[in-house]
Structure formats: structure tokens, C-alpha cells
Coordinates of C-alpha atoms in Angstrom, one line a residue:
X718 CA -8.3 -29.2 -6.4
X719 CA -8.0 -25.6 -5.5
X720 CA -4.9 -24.4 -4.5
X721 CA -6.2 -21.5 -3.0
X722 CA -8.4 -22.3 1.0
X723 CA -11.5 -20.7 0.7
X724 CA -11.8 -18.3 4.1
X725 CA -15.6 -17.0 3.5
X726 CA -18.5 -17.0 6.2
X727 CA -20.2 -20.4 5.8
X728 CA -23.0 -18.8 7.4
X729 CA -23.8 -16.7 4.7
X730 CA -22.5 -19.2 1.3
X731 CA -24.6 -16.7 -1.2
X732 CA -23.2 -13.5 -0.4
X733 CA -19.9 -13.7 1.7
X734 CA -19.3 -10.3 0.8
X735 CA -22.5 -8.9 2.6
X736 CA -20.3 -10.2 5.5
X737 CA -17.1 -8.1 4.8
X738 CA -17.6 -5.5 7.1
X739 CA -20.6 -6.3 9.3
X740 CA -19.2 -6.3 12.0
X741 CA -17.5 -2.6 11.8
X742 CA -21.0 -1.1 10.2
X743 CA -23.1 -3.2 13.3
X744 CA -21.1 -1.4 15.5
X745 CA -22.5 1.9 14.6
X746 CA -26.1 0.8 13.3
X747 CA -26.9 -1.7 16.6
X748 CA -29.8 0.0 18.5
X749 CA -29.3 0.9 22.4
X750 CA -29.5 -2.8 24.0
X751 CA -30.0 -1.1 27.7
X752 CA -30.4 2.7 28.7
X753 CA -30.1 5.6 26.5
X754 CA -26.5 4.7 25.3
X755 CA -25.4 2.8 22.0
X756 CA -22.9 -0.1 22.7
X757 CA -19.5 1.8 23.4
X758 CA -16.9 1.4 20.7
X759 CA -13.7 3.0 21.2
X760 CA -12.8 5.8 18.4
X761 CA -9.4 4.7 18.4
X762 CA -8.7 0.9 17.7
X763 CA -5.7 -0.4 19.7
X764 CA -3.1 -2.4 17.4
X765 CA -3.6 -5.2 19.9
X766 CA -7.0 -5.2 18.9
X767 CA -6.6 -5.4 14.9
X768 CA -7.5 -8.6 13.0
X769 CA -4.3 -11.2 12.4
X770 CA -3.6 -11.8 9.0
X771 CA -5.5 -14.2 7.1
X772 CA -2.3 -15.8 6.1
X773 CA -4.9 -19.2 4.4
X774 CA -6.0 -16.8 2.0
X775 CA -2.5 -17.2 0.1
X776 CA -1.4 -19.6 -1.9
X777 CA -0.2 -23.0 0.3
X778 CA 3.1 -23.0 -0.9
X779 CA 3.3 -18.8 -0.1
X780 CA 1.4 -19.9 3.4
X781 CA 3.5 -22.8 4.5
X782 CA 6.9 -20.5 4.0
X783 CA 5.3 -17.3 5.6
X784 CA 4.1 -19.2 8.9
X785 CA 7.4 -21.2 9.2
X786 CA 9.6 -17.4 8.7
X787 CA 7.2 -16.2 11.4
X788 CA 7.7 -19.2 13.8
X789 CA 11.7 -18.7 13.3
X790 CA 12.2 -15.0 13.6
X791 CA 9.1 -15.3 16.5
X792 CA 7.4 -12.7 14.8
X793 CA 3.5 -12.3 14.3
X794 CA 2.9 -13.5 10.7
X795 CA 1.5 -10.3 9.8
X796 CA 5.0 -9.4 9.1
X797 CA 5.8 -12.2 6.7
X798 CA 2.8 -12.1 4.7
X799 CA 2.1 -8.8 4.3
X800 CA 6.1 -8.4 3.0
X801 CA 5.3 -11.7 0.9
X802 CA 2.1 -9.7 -0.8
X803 CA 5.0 -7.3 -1.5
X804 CA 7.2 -9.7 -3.1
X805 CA 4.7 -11.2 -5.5
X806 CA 4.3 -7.1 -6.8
X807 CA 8.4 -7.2 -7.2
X808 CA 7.6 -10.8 -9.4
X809 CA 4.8 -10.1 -11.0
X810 CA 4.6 -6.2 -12.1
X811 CA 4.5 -5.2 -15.6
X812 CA 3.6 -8.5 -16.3
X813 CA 0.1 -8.9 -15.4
X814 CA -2.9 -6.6 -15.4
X815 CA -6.2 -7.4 -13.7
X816 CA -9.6 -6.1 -15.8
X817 CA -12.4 -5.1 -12.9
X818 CA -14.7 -2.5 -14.8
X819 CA -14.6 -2.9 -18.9
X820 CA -11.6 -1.7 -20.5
X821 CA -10.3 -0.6 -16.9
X822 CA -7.3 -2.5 -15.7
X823 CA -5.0 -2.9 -12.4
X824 CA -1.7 -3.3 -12.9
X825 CA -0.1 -5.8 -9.8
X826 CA 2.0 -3.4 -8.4
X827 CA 1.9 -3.1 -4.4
X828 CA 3.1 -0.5 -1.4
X829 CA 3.4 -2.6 1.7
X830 CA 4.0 -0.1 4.5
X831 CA 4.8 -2.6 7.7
X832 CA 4.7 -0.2 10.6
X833 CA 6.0 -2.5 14.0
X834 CA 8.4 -1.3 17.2
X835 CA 11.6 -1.6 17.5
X836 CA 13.4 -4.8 18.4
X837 CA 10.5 -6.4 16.3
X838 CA 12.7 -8.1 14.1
X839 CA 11.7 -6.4 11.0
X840 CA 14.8 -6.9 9.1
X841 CA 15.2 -10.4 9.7
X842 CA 11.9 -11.1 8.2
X843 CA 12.2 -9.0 5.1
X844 CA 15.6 -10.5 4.9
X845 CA 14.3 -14.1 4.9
X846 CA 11.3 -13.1 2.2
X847 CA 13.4 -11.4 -0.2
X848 CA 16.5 -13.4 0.2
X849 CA 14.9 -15.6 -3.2
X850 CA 14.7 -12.3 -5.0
X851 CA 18.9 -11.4 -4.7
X852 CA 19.6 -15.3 -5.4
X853 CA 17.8 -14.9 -8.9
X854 CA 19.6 -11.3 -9.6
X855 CA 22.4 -12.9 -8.9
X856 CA 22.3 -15.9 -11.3
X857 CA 20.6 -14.2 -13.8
X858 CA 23.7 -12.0 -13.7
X859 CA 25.8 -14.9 -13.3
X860 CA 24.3 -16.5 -16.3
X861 CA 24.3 -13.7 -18.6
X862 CA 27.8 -11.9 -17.5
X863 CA 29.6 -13.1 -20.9
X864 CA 26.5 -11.3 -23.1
X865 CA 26.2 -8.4 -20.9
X866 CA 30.5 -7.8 -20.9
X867 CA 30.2 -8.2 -24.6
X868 CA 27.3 -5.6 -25.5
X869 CA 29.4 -2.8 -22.9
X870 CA 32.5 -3.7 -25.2
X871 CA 31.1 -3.4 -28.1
X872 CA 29.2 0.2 -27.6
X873 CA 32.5 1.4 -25.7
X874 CA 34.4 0.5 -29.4
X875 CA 31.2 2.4 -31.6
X876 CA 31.5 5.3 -29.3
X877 CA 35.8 5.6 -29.6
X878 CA 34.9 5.3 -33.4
X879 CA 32.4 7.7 -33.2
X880 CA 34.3 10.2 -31.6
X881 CA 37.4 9.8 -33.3
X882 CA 35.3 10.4 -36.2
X883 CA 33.9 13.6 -34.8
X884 CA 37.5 14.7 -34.5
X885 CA 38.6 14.3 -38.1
X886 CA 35.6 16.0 -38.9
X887 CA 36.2 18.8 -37.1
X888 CA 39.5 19.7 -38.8
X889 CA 38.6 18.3 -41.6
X890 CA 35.7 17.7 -43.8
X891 CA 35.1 14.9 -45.5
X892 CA 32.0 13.4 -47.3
X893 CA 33.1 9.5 -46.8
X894 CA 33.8 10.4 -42.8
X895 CA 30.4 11.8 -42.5
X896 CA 28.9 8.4 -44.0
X897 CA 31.2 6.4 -41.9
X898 CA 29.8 8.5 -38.7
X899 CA 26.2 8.5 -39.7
X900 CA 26.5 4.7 -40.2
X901 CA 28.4 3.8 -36.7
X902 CA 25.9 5.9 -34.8
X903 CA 23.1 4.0 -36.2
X904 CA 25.2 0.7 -35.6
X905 CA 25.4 2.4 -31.9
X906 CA 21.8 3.2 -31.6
X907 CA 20.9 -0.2 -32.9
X908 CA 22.6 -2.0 -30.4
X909 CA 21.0 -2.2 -27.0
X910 CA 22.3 -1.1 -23.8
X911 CA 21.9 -4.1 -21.4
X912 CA 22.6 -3.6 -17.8
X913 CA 22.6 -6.3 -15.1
X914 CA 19.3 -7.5 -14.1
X915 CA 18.3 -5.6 -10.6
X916 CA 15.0 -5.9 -9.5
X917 CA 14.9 -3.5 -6.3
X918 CA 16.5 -0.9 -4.7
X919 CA 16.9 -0.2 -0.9
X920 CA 17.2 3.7 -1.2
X921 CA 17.0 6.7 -3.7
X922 CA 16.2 9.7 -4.6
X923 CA 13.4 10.2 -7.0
X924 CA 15.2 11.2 -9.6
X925 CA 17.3 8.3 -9.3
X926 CA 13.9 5.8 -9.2
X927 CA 13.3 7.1 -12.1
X928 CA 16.5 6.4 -14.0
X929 CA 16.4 3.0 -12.1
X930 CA 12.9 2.4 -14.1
X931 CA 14.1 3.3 -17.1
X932 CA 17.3 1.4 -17.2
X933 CA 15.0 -2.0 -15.9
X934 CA 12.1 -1.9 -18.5
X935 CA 10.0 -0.1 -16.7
X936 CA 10.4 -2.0 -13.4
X937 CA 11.5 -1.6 -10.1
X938 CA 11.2 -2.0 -6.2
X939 CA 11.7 -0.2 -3.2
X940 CA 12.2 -2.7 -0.4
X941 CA 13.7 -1.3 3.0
X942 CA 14.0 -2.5 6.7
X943 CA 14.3 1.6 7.6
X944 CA 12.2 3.9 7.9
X945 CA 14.7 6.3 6.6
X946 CA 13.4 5.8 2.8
X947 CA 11.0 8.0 3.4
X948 CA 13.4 10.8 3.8
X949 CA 13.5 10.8 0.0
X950 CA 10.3 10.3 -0.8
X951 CA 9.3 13.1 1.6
X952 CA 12.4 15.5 0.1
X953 CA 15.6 14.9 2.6
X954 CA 17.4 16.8 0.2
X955 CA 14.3 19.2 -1.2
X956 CA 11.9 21.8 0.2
X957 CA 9.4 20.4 -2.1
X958 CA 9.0 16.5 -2.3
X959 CA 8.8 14.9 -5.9
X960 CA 5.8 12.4 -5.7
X961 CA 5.4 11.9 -9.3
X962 CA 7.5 8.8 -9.6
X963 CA 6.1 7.2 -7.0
X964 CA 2.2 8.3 -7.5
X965 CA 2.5 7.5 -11.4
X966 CA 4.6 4.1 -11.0
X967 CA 2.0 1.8 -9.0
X968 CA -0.8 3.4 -11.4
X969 CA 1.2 2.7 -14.8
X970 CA 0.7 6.3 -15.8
X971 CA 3.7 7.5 -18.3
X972 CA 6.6 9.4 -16.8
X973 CA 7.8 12.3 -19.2
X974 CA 10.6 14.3 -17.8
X975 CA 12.3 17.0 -19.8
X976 CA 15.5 18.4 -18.2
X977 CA 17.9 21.1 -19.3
X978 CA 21.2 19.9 -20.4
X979 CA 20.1 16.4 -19.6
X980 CA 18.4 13.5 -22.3
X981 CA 14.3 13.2 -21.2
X982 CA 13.2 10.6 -19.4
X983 CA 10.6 8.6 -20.7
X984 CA 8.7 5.5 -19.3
X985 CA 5.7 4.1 -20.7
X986 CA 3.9 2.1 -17.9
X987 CA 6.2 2.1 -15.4
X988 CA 5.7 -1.0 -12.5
X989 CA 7.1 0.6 -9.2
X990 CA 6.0 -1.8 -6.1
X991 CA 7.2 -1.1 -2.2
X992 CA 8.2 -2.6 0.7
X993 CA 9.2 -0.5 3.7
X994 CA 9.3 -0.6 7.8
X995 CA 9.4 2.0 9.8
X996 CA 8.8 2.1 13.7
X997 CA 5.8 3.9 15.0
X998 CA 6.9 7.5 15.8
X999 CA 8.0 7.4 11.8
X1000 CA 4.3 6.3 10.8
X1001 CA 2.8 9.7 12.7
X1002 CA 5.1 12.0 11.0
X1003 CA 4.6 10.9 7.9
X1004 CA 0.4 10.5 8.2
X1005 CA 0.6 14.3 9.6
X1006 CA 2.3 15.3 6.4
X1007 CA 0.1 17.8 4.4
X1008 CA 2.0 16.9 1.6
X1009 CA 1.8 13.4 0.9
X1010 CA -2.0 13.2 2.1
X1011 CA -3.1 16.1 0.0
X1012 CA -1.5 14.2 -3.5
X1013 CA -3.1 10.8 -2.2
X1014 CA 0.3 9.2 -1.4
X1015 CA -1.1 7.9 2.1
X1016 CA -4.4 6.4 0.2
X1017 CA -2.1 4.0 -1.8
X1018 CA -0.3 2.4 0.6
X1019 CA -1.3 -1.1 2.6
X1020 CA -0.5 -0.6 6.1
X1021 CA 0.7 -3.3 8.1
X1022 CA 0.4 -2.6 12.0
X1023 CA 2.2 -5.0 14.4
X1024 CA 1.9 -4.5 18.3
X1025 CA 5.0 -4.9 20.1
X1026 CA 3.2 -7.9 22.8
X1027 CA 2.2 -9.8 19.8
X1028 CA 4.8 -12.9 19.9
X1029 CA 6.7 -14.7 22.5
X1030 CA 10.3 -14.9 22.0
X1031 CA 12.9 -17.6 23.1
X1032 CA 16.7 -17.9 23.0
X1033 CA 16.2 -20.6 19.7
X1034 CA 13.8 -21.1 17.8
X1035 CA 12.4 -24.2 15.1
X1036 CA 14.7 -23.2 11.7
X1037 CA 12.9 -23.2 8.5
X1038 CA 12.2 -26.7 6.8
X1039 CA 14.3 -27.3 3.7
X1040 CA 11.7 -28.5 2.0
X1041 CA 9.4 -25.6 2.7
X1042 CA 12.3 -22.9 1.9
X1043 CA 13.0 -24.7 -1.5
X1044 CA 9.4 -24.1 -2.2
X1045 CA 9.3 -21.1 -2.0
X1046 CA 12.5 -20.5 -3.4
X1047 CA 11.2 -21.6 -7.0
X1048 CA 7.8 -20.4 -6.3
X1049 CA 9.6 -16.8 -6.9
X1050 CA 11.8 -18.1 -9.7
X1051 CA 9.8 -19.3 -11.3
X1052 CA 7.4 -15.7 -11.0
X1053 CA 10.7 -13.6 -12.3
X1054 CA 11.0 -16.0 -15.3
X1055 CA 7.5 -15.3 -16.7
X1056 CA 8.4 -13.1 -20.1
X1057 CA 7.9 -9.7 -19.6
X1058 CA 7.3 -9.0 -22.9
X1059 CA 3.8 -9.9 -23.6
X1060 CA 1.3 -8.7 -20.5
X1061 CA -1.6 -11.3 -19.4
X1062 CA -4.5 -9.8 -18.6
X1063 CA -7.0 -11.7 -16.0
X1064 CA -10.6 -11.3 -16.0
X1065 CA -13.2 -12.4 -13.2
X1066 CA -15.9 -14.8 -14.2
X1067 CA -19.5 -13.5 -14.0
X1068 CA -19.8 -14.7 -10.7
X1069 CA -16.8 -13.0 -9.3
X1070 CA -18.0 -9.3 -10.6
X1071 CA -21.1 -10.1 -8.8
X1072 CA -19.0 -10.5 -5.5
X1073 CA -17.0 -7.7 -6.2
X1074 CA -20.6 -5.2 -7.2
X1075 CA -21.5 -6.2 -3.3
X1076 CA -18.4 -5.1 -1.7
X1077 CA -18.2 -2.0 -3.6
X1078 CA -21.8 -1.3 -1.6
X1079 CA -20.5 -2.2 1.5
X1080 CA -17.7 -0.4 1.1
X1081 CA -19.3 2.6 0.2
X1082 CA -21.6 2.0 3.2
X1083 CA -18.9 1.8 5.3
X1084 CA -17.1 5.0 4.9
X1085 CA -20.7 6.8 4.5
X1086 CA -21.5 5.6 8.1
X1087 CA -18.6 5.7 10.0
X1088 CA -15.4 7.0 8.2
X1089 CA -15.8 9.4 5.7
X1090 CA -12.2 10.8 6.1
X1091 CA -10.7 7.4 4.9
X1092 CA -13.0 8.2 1.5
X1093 CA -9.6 9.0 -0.8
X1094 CA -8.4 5.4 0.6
X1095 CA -11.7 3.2 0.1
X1096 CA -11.4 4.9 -3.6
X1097 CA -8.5 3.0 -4.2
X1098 CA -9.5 -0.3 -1.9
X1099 CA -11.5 -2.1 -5.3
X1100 CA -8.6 -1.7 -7.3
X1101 CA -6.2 -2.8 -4.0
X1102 CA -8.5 -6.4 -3.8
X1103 CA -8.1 -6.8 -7.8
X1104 CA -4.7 -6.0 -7.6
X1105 CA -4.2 -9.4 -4.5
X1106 CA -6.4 -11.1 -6.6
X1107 CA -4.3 -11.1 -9.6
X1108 CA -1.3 -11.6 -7.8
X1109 CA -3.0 -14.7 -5.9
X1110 CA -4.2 -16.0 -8.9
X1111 CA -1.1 -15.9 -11.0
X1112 CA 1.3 -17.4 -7.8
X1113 CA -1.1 -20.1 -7.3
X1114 CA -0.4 -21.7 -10.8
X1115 CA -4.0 -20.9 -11.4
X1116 CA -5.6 -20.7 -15.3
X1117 CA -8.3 -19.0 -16.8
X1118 CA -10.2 -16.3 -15.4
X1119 CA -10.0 -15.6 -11.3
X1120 CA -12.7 -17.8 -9.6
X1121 CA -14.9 -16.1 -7.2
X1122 CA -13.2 -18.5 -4.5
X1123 CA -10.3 -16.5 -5.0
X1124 CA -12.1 -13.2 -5.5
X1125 CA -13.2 -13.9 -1.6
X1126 CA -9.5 -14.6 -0.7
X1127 CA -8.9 -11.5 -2.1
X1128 CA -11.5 -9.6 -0.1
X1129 CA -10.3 -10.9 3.5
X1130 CA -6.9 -9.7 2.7
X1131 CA -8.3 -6.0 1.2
X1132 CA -10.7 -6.2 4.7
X1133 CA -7.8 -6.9 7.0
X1134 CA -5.8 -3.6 4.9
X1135 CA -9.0 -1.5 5.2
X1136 CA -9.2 -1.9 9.3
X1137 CA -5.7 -1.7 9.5
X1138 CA -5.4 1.1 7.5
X1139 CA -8.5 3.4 9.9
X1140 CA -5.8 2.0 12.5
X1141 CA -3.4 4.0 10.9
X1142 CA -6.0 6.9 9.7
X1143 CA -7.5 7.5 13.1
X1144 CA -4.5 7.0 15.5
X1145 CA -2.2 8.9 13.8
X1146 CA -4.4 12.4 13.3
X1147 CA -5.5 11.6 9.9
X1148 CA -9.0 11.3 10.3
X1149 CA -9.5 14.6 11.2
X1150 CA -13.7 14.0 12.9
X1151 CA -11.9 11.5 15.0
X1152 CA -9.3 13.8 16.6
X1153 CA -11.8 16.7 17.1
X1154 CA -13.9 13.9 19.3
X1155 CA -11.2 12.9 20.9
X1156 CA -10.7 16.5 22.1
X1157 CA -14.2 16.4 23.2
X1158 CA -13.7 13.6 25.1
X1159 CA -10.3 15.2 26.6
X1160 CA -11.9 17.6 28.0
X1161 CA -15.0 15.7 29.7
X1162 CA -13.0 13.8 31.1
X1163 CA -10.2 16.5 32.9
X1164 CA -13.6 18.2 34.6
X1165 CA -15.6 14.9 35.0
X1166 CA -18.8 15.7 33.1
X1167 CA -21.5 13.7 33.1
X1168 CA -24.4 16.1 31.4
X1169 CA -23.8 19.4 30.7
X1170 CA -25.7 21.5 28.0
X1171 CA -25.2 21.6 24.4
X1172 CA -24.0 25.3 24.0
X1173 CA -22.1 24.5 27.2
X1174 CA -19.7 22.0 25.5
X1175 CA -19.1 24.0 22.2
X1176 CA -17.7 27.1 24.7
X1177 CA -15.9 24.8 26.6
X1178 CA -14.4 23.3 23.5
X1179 CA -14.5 26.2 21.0
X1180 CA -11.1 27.3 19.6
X1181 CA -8.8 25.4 16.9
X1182 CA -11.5 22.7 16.3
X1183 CA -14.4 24.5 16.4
X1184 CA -14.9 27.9 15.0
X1185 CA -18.7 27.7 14.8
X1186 CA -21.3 25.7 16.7
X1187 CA -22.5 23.9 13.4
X1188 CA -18.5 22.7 13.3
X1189 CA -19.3 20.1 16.4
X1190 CA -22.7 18.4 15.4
X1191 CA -20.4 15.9 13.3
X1192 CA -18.7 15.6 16.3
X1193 CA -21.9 14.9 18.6
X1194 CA -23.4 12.7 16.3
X1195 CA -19.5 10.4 15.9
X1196 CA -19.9 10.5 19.6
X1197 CA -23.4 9.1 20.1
X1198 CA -22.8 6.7 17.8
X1199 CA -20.1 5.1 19.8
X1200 CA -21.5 5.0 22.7
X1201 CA -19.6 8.1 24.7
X1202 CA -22.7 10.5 24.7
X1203 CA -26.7 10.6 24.6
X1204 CA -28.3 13.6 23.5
X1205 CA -31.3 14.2 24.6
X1206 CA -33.3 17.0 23.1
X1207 CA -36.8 17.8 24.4
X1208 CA -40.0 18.1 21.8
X1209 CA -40.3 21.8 21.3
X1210 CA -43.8 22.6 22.7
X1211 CA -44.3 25.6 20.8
X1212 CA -43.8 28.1 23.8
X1213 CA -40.1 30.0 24.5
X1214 CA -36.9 29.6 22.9
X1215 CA -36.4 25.5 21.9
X1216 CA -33.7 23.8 23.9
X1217 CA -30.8 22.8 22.4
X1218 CA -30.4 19.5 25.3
X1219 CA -28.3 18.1 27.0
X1220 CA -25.4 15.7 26.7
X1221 CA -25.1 13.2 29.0
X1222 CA -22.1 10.7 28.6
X1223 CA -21.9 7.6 29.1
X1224 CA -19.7 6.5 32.4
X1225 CA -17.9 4.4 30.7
X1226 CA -16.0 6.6 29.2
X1227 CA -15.0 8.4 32.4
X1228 CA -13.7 4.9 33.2
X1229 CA -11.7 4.0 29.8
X1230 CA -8.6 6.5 29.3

């Protein structure tokens, strides 16, 4: 039997892809039903409004654990699952690759950005999904304490001899000293330096991420309840931030750092996966920096958006089964103690690459139609649904190539990222069309227009926005779409000056604030 619950459209068996975002693209397609207007859809999604989580798309045992950690902290299970999607990328990175296009491959790695109020709870519940993760650092470190005292014993005694070496050399030269040297640094160099197993970090600097990546093979995680990690990411300390680490370690690009006075760094295919909170006022300062949205730091990250009326809360609550915390507990041993030493790469069977051909389309669609300032982000959304895939397909025990059951899976995760990230896009000034319509609307509504002329609007609106009158037809034409405006522009009937029309908008909009 499957152990992943198919989620698609039984409406539409052939093609649930077609399906993905219909909804969202009927929204701006869907002729008038009644009067001049389109259907009226807000520009701005409300988190109340955002899809829930489609926490059956995971594994059951992942499922069963993230709905009963959301039932006892009396959070939404957004919270749970989109931090357990994180912890599979701490498991699993650098040790599986997913091939989509030929001799292209996504590495597993993950940047979960859970965004919620305060009070929300959010520590609790990364607490309870990465509690698993510390227990296996800790006997791992347990286990190998003996080895790992030995090895620092040993180079501690290779590096005395070596330097009492150097010494005699120094004031005196001697051919056998020199072979002795040459021969204990090799014996040194030879032996490797082994360092207790740490799989995540909850705050550096990049610099130190990157020494934390080399000293781990190549692997490491970021998990933190505060929004303060982004201090360093952004440059707390630094005019300038350094991105590098953190743009090259979820893509598997080599880091090469060459520093005066200091050894270079150097990591081939570095795994870096994330997992931070931060409350809402920290999610609009970071979208409204130029800096991490100009090197396509924003694009990479899957927002998770939790409203703050979401879940009741009570003075106790049910506790966690046993049974279902033990679960889980050596569902994510058993994902550390997969050998990192040999990578296994996943393929999608021919039927799966025809599900994934469609979304591309509709994807593509999508952003043409209605968000093209979330374009840099739908780049990266094919590679984000192969990336769930892989980690889906490995957690679920699964063999063989991934299924196009699974692909699906995959795909209502990616669709519930992709609204929730134009959540984040167009509430937070990102999507810059949307906030220049949103100053149209502004200002219809503080002088209660109902029609005014074409020209009329652009010099009532001209200024930071718009410099020229060609800078608001994007505008007009977002704005008609959704059902704020008509505009109605008379046949030219060959005699006078053409009219440029009128805009009449739609009362509802005087209505909604």
C-alpha cells in the first residue's frame, strides 16, 4: 500500500496538475457575470484567508506526529508541518539529490521561513519537532566520545612533536630532525580531525556558517525560534551583508574563500537548510530589503504565514501519544543514520515528468497573468516541488523512482508555498504593481470617486509611482482585472481628439477598506 495519501482533484484524475492553480488564474480570466465589472478579488490576500496546510500530503507517520504537536501546543498545524518539511532538509541534505530535467539535479535542502504573531507559540512547536534532532547529536556524541577524545589526543601529541621539532631546528640543523618532522606532519595530516556530530546551529555569523559547514562535511542547519537570526544574515555587524554562504549552500554551489593571514575555506557541495520565526513586523523589514531581494535571497525561501485567530487555546491541552512521539522519534533517526557518503539520486517515472511538464505551464501562466513580480520566485518553485518530493519520497520508506502519486503530494505542498509566498510578496511591498494599485485605490477612496477620467486619475496620482502616464496602464489593467475599476473607452469615430475614458469603479471597493 502507499504510504503516501493521494490529495489530487478526483474531478480531474488525468491531469490534476491542470487543477493546481485554477482557481487563482479563474479569478482573473472569469468574464463579468453581471454589469461592467469582473468578480472583485482583493489585491491583498488576508492570512485568514490562505489555504491550511495539506498536512495528508506527508508521510502518515510525519502526519500523525505533526497534527498531535499542533493539537498540544493549540497551534494551527501549519506551524508543525511546515517546521517538519524543515527537519527532513536537516536529515536528509547532502544525502539525496532529486534529477527533474536531464543531468539537472536538486539537492534536498529547505529554508522554511514560519512568519506567525507573537504569543503564537512558535518556540514550543519548533521545540517539540526538533527535540528528535538534539537526542541523536547527543547519543551519537555519547556513543563516539571515547574515538573522538582519542583522535584530539593524538593530534595534540603530533603537534607538541612537531613543534618541538621546529625548535631544535631552528637552533640547530639537522638532516634526521628534518625527516622526523616531515614524517610526523604527514602522520598529522593523515589523521583526521573529528569533531562532535552537530547538525544545526541557532545563530551565526556568516563567516562562522561557513566554518560550521566545513567542520560538518559539508552540512549544516539554521533552526531559530527568533527572528533575530536575520540580523546576521542581513549584516548586524556589517554595512554590507554576506549572502554567499547562504545563496550557495541550499543550491550546492562550491564555497571558496581565500583570506589573508587565515587557511581558505573550501566546501564542495555544501547542504545549508533553515528553519526560522519571526513575528510579522520582522517579515516587512526584511521583504523591503533591497539587498536580499536584489541577490534572490527572498525567492528561496518557503514562507509559512499563520494568523494570530487561527486556534483556540485552553488552560490544558491532549499530550502527545507515546506511541505516536516514538514514531517519529525513529522516523528521524533513522533519516540521520542513512550514510552520507554515497548520495542517492531519485528520478520520476515517465508519468511523473508529464505531471511536472503541466505545472511548469501553469505556473508559467500564472505569474504571466497575474503576478509577474513573484517571476524570480516561481523560477525557483519547480526545483522547490522536486526538492518535497525527494524528501517525501525518501521519509516515506519509499523505493525506486518517485511515483506520480507522490509527485502530486508534492505539488499541493509547492501550491500552498506559492499562495503563501504572493501573501508575503504582495502584503509586504514586494510586489511592486500591487502597491502602486493599492495607492490608486487610496486615493479613490479618501475623495469617494466613482468615475472620473483617465488623465484625471494619473494627475491625481502622479508623483513617486508614476512619472509618466504609460507608468499606470499596468496599474489600470491589475485593477480591472480584479474587479475595482471598468474602463470604458468610446470607439474613436474618426472626428476630434480620441478619448482616453473614463474609469468608473466598482462600489464595492468604496465599501471594503
Amino acid at each position: 500500500m502507499n504510504p503516501i495519501i493521494r490529495t489530487n482533484n478526483p474531478n480531474n484524475p488525468e491531469n490534476p496538475a491542470s487543477d493546481v492553480f485554477d482557481d487563482e488564474i479563474d479569478a482573473v480570466d472569469t468574464p463579468p457575470e453581471s454589469g461592467p465589472f469582473q468578480p472583485f478579488v482583493p489585491l491583498k490576500p488576508r492570512v485568514d484567508d490562505l489555504p491550511a496546510f495539506p498536512v495528508d500530503a506527508l508521510p502518515p507517520r510525519l502526519s500523525r506526529y505533526v497534527k498531535a504537536v499542533a493539537e498540544h501546543t493549540q497551534t494551527p498545524v501549519d506551524m508543525a508541518a511546515g517546521v517538519a518539511l524543515g527537519v527532513l532538509a536537516t536529515c536528509l541534505q547532502g544525502k539525496v539529490r532529486v534529477e527533474g530535467n536531464i543531468d539537472h539535479y536538486e539537492q534536498t535542502s529547505l529554508y522554511v521561513f514560519l512568519v506567525a504573531p507573537p504569543g503564537s507559540r512558535k518556540s514550543a512547536v519548533i521545540h517539540a519537532m526538533t527535540s528528535a534532532i538534539e537526542d541523536y547529536e547527543q547519543d551519537y556524541n555519547e556513543k563516539h566520545a571515547p574515538q573522538l577524545r582519542k583522535n584530539r589526543l593524538d593530534r595534540e601529541a603530533y603537534q607538541r612533536q612537531i613543534n618541538r621539532l621546529t625548535k631544535q631546528l631552528d637552533s640547530k640543523y639537522d638532516s634526521m630532525t628534518e625527516l622526523e618532522l616531515q614524517h610526523t606532519q604527514d602522520n598529522l595530516n593523515d589523521l583526521p580531525d573529528l569533531h562532535p556530530l552537530q547538525l544545526f546551529t541557532d545563530d551565526c555569523t556568516s563567516e562562522m556558517m561557513i566554518k560550521l559547514l566545513k567542520d560538518n562535511k559539508g552540512r549544516m542547519a539554521l533552526i531559530s525560534a527568533e527572528g533575530g537570526a536575520f540580523d546576521n544574515i542581513t549584516g548586524r555587524y556589517t554595512k554590507k551583508p554576506n549572502l554567499d554562504v547562504w545563496l550557495k549552500g541550499i543550491c550546492g554551489d562550491t564555497i571558496r574563500v581565500d583570506r589573508l593571514n587565515r587557511d581558505p575555506d573550501y566546501i564542495r557541495k555544501p547542504a545549508l537548510s533553515m528553519i526560522i520565526s519571526a513575528q510579522p513586523n520582522v517579515l516587512g523589514d526584511i521583504m523591503q530589503n533591497g539587498m536580499l531581494d536584489g541577490r534572490g535571497f527572498l525567492a528561496r525561501l518557503f514562507y509559512v504565514n499563520v494568523s494570530s485567530h487561527a486556534s483556540s487555546q485552553s488552560f490544558q491541552s491532549a499530550p502527545i501519544p507515546a506511541e505516536v512521539k516514538k514514531d517519529y522519534h525513529d522516523l528521524i533517526f533513522s533519516l540521520l543514520d542513512i550514510p552520507d557518503d554515497e548520495m542517492i539520486t531519485l528520478h520520476l517515472k515517465p508519468d511523473a515528468v508529464d505531471l511536472m511538464n503541466d505545472l511548469v505551464h501553469d505556473v508559467d501562466k500564472f505569474i504571466t497573468k497575474s503576478h509577474r513580480d513573484m517571476r524570480e520566485w516561481g523560477s525557483k518553485f519547480i526545483g522547490l516541488v522536486l526538492r518535497i518530493a525527494g524528501l517525501l519520497h525518501v521519509s516515506a520508506g519509499l523505493e525506486g523512482d518517485i511515483s506520480r502519486d507522490l509527485i502530486h503530494c508534492a505539488i499541493d505542498i509547492g501550491r500552498y508555498a506559492f499562495l503563501h509566498a504572493i501573501y508575503a510578496y504582495s502584503v509586504l511591498g514586494a510586489d511592486e504593481t500591487v502597491e502602486k494599485a493599492m495607492h490608486v485605490v487610496s486615493k479613490i477612496r479618501k475623495e469617494s470617486i466613482t468615475a472620473i477620467g483617465r488623465s484625471d486619475l494619473y494627475q491625481r496620482c502622479r508623483g513617486r509611482f508614476f512619472r509618466d502616464v504609460k507608468d499606470m496602464e499596468p496599474v489600470l489593467e491589475l485593477l480591472e482585472r480584479h474587479g475595482y475599476i471598468w474602463v470604458d473607452v468610446p470607439p474613436y469615430l474618426g472626428v476630434g481628439r480620441p478619448s482616453v475614458g473614463t474609469v468608473y469603479v466598482n462600489p464595492r471597493v468604496l465599501e471594503d477598506e
